[in-house]
PDB file of C-alpha atoms in Angstrom:
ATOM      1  CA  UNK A   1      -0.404  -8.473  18.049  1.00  0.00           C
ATOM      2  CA  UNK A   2      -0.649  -7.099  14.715  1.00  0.00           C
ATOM      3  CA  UNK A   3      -3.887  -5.720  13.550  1.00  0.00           C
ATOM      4  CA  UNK A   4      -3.482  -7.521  10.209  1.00  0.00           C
ATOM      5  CA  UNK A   5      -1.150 -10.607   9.599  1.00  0.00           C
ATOM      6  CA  UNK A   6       0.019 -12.154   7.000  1.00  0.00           C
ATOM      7  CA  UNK A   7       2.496 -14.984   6.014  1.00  0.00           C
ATOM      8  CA  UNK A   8       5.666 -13.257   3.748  1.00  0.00           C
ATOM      9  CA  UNK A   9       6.369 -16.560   2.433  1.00  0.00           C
ATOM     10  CA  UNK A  10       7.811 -17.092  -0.306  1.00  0.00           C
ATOM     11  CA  UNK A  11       5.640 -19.378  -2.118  1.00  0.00           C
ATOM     12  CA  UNK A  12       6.970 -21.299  -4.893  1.00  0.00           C
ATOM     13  CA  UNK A  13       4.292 -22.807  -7.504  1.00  0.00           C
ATOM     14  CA  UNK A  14       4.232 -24.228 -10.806  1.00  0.00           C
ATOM     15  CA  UNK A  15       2.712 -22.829 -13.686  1.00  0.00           C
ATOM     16  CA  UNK A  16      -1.148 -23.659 -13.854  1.00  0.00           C
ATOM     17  CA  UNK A  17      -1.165 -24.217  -9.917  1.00  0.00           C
ATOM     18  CA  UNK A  18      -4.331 -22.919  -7.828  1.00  0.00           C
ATOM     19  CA  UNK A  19      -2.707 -20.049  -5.719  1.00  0.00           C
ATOM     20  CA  UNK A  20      -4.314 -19.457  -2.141  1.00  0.00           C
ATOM     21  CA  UNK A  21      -3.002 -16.381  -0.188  1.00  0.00           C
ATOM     22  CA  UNK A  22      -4.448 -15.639   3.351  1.00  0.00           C
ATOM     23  CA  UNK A  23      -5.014 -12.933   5.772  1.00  0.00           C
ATOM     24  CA  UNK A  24      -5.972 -12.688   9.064  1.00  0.00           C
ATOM     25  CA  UNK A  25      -6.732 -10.106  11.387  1.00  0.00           C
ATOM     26  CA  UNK A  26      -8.072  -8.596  14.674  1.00  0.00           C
ATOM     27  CA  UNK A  27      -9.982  -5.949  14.286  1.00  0.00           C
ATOM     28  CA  UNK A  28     -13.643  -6.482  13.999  1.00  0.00           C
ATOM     29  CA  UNK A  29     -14.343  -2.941  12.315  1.00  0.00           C
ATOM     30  CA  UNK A  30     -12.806  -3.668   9.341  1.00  0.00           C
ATOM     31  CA  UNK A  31     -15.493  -3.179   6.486  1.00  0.00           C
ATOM     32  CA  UNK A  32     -13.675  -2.894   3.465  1.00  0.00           C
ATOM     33  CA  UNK A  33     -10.803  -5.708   1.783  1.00  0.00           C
ATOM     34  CA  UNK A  34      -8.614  -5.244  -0.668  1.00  0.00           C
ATOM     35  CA  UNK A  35      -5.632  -7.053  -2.233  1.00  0.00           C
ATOM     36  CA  UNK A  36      -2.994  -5.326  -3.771  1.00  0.00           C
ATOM     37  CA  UNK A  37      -0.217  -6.509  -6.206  1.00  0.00           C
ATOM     38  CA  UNK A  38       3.463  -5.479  -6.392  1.00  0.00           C
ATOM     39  CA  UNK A  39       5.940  -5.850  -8.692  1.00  0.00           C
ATOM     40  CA  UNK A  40       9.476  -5.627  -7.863  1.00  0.00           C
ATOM     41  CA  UNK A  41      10.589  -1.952  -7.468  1.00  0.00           C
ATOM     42  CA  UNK A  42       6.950  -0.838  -8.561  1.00  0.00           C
ATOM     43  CA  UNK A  43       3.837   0.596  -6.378  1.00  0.00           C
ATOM     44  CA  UNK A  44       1.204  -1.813  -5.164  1.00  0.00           C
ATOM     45  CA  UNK A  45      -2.049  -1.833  -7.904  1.00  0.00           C
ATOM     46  CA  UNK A  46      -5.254  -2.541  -6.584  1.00  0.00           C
ATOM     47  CA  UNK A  47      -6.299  -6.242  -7.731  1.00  0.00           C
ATOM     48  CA  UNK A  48      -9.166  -6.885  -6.145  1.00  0.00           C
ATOM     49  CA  UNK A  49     -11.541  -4.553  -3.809  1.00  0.00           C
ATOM     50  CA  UNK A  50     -14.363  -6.274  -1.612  1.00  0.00           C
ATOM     51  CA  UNK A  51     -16.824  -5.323   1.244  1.00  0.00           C
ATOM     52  CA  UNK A  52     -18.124  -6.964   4.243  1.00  0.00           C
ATOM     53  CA  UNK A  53     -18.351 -10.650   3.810  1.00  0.00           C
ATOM     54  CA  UNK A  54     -18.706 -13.145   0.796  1.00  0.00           C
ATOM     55  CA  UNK A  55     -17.190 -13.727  -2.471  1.00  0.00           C
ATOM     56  CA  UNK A  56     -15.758 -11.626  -5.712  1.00  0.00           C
ATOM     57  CA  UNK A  57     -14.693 -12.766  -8.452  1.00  0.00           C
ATOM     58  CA  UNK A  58     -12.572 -11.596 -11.542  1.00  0.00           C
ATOM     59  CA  UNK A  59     -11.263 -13.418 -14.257  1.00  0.00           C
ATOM     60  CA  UNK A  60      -9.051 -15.977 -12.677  1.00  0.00           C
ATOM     61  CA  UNK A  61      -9.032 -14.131  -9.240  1.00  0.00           C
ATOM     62  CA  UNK A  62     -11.489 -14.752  -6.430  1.00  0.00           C
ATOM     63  CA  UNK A  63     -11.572 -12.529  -3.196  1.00  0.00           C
ATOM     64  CA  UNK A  64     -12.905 -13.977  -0.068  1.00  0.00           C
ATOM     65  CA  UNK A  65     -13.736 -12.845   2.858  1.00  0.00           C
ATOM     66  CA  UNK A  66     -14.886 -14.920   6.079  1.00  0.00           C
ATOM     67  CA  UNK A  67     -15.911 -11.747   8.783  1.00  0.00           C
ATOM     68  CA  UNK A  68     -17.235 -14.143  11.288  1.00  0.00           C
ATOM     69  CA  UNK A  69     -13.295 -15.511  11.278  1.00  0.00           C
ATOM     70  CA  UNK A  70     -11.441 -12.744  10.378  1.00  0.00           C
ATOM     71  CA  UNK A  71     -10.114 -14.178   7.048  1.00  0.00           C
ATOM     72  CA  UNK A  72      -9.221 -13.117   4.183  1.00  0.00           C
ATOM     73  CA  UNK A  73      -8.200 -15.048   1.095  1.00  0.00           C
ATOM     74  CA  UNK A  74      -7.105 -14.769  -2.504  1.00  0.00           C
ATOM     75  CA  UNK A  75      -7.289 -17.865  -5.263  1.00  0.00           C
ATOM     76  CA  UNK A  76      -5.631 -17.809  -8.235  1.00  0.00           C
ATOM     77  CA  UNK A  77      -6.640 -19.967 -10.985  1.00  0.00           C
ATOM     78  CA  UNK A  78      -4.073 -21.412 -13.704  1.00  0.00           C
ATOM     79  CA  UNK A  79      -1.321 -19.104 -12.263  1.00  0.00           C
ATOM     80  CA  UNK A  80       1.248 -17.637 -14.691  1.00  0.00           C
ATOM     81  CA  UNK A  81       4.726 -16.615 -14.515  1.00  0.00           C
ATOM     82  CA  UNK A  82       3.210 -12.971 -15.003  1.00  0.00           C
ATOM     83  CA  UNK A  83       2.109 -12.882 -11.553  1.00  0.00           C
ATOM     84  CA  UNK A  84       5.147 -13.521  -9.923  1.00  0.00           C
ATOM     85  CA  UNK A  85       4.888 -10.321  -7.592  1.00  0.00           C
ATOM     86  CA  UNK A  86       4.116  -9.607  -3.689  1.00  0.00           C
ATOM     87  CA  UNK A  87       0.424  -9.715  -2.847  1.00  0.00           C
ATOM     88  CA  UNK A  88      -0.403  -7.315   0.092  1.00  0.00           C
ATOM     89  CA  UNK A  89      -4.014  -7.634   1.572  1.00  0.00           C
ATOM     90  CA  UNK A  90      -5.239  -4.201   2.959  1.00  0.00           C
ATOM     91  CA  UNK A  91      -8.501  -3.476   4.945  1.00  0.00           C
ATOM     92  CA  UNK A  92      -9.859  -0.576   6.320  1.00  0.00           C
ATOM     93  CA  UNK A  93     -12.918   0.923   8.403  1.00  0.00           C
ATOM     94  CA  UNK A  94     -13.986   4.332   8.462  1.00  0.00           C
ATOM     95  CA  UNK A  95     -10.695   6.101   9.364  1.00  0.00           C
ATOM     96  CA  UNK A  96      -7.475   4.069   8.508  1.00  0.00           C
ATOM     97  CA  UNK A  97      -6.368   1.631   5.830  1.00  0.00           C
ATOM     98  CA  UNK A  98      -3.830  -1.327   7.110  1.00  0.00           C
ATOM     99  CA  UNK A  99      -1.439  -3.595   4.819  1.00  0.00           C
ATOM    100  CA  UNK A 100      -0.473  -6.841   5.672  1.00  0.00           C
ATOM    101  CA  UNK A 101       3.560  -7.095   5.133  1.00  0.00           C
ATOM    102  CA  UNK A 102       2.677  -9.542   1.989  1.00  0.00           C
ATOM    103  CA  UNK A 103       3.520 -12.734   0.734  1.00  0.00           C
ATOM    104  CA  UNK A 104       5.917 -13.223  -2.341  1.00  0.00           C
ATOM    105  CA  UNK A 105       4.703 -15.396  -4.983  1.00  0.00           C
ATOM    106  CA  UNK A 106       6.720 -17.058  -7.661  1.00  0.00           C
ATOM    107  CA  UNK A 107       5.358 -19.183 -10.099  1.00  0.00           C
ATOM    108  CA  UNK A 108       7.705 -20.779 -11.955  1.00  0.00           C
ATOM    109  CA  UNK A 109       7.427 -22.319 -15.607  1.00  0.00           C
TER     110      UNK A 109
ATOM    111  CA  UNK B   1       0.029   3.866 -15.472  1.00  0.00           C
ATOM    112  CA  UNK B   2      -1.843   4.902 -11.884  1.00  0.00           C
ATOM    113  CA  UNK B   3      -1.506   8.195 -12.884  1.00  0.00           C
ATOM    114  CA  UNK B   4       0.171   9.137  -9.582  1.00  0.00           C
ATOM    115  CA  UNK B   5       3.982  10.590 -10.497  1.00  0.00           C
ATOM    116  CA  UNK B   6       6.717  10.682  -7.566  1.00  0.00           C
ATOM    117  CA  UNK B   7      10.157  11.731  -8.229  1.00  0.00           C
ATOM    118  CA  UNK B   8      12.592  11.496  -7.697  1.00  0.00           C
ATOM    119  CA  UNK B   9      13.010   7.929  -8.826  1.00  0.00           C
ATOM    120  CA  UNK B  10      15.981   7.475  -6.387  1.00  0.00           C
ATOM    121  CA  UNK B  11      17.587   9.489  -3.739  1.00  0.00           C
ATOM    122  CA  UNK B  12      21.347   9.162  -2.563  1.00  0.00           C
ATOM    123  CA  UNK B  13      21.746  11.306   0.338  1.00  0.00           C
ATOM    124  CA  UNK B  14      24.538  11.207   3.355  1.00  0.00           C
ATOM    125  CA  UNK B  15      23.406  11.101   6.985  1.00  0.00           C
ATOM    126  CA  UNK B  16      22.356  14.188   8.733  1.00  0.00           C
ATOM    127  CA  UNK B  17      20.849  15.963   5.711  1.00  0.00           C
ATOM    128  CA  UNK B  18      17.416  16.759   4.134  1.00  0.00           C
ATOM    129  CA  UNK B  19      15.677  15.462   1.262  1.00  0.00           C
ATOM    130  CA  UNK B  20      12.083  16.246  -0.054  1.00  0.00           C
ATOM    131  CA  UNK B  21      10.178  13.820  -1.894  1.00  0.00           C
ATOM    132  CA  UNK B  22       7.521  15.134  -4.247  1.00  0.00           C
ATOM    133  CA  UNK B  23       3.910  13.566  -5.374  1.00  0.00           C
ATOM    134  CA  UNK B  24       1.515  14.229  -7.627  1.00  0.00           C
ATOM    135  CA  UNK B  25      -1.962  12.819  -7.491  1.00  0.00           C
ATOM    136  CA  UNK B  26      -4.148  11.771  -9.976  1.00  0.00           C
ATOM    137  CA  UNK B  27      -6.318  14.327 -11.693  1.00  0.00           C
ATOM    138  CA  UNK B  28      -8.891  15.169  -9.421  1.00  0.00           C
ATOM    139  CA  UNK B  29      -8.195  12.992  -6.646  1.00  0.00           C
ATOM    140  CA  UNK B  30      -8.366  15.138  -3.273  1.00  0.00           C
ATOM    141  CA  UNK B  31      -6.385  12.846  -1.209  1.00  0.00           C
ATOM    142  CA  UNK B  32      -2.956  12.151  -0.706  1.00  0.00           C
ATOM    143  CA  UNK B  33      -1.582   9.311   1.233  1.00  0.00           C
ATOM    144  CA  UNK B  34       2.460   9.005   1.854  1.00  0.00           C
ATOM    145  CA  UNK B  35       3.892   5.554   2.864  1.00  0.00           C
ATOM    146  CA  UNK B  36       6.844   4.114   4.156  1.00  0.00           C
ATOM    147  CA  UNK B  37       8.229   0.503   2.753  1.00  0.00           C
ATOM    148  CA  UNK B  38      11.125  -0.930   4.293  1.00  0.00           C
ATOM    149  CA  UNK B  39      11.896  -5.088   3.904  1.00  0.00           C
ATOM    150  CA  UNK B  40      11.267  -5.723   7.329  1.00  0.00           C
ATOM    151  CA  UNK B  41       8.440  -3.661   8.423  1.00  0.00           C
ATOM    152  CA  UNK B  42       6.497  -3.664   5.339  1.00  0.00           C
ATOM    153  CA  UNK B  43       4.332  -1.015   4.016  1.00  0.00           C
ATOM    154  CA  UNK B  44       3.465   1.696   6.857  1.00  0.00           C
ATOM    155  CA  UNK B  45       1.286   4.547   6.388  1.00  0.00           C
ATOM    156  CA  UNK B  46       2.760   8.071   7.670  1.00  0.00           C
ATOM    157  CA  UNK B  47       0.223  11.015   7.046  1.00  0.00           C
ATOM    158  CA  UNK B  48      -2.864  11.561   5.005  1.00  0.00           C
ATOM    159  CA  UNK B  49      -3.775  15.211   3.358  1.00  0.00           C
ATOM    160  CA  UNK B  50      -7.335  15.572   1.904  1.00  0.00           C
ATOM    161  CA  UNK B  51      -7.673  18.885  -0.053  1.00  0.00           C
ATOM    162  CA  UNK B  52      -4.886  21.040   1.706  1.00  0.00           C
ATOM    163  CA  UNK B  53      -5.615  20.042   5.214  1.00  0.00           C
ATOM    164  CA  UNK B  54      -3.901  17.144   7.430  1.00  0.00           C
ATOM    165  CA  UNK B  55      -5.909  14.212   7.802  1.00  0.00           C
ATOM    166  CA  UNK B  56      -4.411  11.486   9.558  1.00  0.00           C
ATOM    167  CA  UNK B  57      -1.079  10.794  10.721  1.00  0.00           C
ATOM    168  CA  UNK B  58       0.665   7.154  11.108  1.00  0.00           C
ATOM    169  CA  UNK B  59       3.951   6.067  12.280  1.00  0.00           C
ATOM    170  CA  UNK B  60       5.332   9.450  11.238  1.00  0.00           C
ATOM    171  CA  UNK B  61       8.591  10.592  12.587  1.00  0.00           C
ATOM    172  CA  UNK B  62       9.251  14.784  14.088  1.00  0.00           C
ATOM    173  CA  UNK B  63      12.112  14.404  11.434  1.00  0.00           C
ATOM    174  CA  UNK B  64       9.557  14.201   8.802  1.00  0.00           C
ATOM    175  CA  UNK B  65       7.161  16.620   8.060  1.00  0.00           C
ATOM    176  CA  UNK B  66       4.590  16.542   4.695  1.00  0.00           C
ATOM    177  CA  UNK B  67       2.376  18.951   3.331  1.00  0.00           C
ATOM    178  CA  UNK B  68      -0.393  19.487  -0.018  1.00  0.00           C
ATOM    179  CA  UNK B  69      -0.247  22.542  -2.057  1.00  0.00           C
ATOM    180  CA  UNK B  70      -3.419  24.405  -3.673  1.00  0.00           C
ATOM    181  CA  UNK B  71      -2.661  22.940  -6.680  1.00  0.00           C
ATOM    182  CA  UNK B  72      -3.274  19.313  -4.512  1.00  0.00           C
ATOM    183  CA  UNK B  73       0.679  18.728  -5.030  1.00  0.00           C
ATOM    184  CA  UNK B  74       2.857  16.738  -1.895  1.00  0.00           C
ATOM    185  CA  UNK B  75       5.475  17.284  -0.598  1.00  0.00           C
ATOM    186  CA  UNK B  76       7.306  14.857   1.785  1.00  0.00           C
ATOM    187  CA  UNK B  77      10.217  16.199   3.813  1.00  0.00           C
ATOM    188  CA  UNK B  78      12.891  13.939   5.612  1.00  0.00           C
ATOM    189  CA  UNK B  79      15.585  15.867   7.565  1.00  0.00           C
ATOM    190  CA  UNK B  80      18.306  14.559   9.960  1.00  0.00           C
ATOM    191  CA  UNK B  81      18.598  11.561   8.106  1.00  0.00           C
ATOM    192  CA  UNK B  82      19.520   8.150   9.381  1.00  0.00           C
ATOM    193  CA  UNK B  83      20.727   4.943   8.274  1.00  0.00           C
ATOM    194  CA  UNK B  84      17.394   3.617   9.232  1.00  0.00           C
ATOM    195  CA  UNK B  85      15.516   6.081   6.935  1.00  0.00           C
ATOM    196  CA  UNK B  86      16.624   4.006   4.058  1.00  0.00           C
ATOM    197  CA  UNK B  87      13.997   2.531   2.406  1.00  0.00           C
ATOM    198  CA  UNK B  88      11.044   2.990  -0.728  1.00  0.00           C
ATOM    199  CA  UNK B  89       8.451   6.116  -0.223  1.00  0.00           C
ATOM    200  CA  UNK B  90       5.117   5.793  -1.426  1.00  0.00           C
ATOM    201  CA  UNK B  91       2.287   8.543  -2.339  1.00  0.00           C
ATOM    202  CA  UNK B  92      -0.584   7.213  -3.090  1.00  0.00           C
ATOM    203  CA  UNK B  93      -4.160   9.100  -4.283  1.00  0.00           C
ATOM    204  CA  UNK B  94      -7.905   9.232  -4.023  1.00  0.00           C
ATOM    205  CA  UNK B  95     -11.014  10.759  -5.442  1.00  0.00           C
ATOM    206  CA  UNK B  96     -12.143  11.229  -1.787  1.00  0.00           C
ATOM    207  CA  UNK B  97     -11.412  10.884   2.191  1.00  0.00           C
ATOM    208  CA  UNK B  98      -9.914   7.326   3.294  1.00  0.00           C
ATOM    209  CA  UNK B  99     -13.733   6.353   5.299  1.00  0.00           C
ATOM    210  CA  UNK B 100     -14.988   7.137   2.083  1.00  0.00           C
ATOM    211  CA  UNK B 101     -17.522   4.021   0.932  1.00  0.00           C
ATOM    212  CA  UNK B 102     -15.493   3.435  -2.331  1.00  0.00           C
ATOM    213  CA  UNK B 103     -12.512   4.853  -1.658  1.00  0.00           C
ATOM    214  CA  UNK B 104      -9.517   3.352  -3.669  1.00  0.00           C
ATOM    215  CA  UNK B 105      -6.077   4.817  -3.095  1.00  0.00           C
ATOM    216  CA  UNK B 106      -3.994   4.521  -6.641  1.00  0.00           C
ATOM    217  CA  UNK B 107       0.036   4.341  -5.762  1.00  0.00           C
ATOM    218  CA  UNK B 108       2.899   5.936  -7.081  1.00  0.00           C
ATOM    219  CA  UNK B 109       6.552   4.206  -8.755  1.00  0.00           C
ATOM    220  CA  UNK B 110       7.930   5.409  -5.295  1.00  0.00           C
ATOM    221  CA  UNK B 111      10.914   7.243  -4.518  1.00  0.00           C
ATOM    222  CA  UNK B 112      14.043   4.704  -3.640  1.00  0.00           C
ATOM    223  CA  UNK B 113      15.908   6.797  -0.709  1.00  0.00           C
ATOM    224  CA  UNK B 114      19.382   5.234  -0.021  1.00  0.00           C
ATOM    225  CA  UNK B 115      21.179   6.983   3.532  1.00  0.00           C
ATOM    226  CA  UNK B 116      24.984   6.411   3.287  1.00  0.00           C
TER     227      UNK B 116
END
């Protein structure tokens, strides 16, 4: 079993759709949650950046995190074309950061 | 702009030969991160240097070796290439060590390596 999982998708929305993207995983040290963004042929940017459990939000992305089940999840609010991209969730304890394989977003006009 | 440069942009290289990959952090940033990306196994972390020393070390292949210069500089080398070694390198930065309460790592373009 993978320490983090994630669905690769693709997932196809309309413009102004709600956008959920999800993350599980098994290790219970995990203390730190981050979701990246990644344009094609371009280096994953840090999007949002979270610790231990609750909720963050930033303009029309909201990070959540769930530590009693091990889920993760990103909303996005009146999605644009602009973030068509990859989404990678990453988390991390005191010695190691892990990716999730991402999930492919397109949001179509 | 991350402020992390890799070049080069893209690689074409034959099987069997050697290729170094080069990464510069972000001013200041101590730590140096390389990654692997291929379609199919995602993005997987090889070896971590923080301030000239060897950190951590991932799924690194003995065909690849990395290391940080004084001036905080990487250096990835790839040698007896395969078909299989095809695939995006990533160096990524950060102001401190990857425990670190805080730490962000900041990622490069990447370096597209194609093995014919």
């Amino acid at each position: 079993q993978k320490e983090v999982e994630q669905d690769p998708g693709p997932l196809s929305v309309p413009e102004g759709a709600i956008v959920s993207l999800n993350c599980t995983y098994s290790n219970s040290a995990f203390q730190y949650f981050m979701w990246y963004r990644q344009y094609s042929r371009k280096g994953p940017e840090l999007l949002m950046y979270t610790y231990s459990s609750g909720n963050k939000e930033d303009g029309r992305f909201t990070a959540q995190v769930d530590k009693s089940s091990k889920y993760i999840s990103l909303f996005i609010r009146d999605s644009q074309p602009s973030d068509s991209a990859t989404y990678l969730c990453a988390m991390k304890n005191t010695d190691k950061l892990i990716f999730g394989t991402g999930t492919r977003l397109q949001v179509f006009p | 702009d991350s402020g992390v440069t890799q070049t080069p942009k893209h690689l074409i290289t034959a099987t069997g030969q050697r290729v170094t990959l080069r990464c510069s952090p972000r001013s200041g940033d101590l730590s140096v991160y390389w990654y692997q990306q291929s379609l199919d196994q995602g993005l997987q972390f090889l070896i971590q240097y923080y301030n000239g020393e060897e950190r951590a070390k991932g799924n690194i292949l003995e065909r690849f070796s990395a290391q940080q210069f004084p001036d905080l500089h990487s250096e990835l080398n790839l040698s007896s290439l395969e078909l299989g070694d095809s695939a995006l390198y990533f160096c990524a930065s950060s102001a401190s060590d990857v425990g670190t309460i805080g730490n962000i790592q900041y990622f490069g373009a990447g370096t597209r390596l194609s093995v014919l």
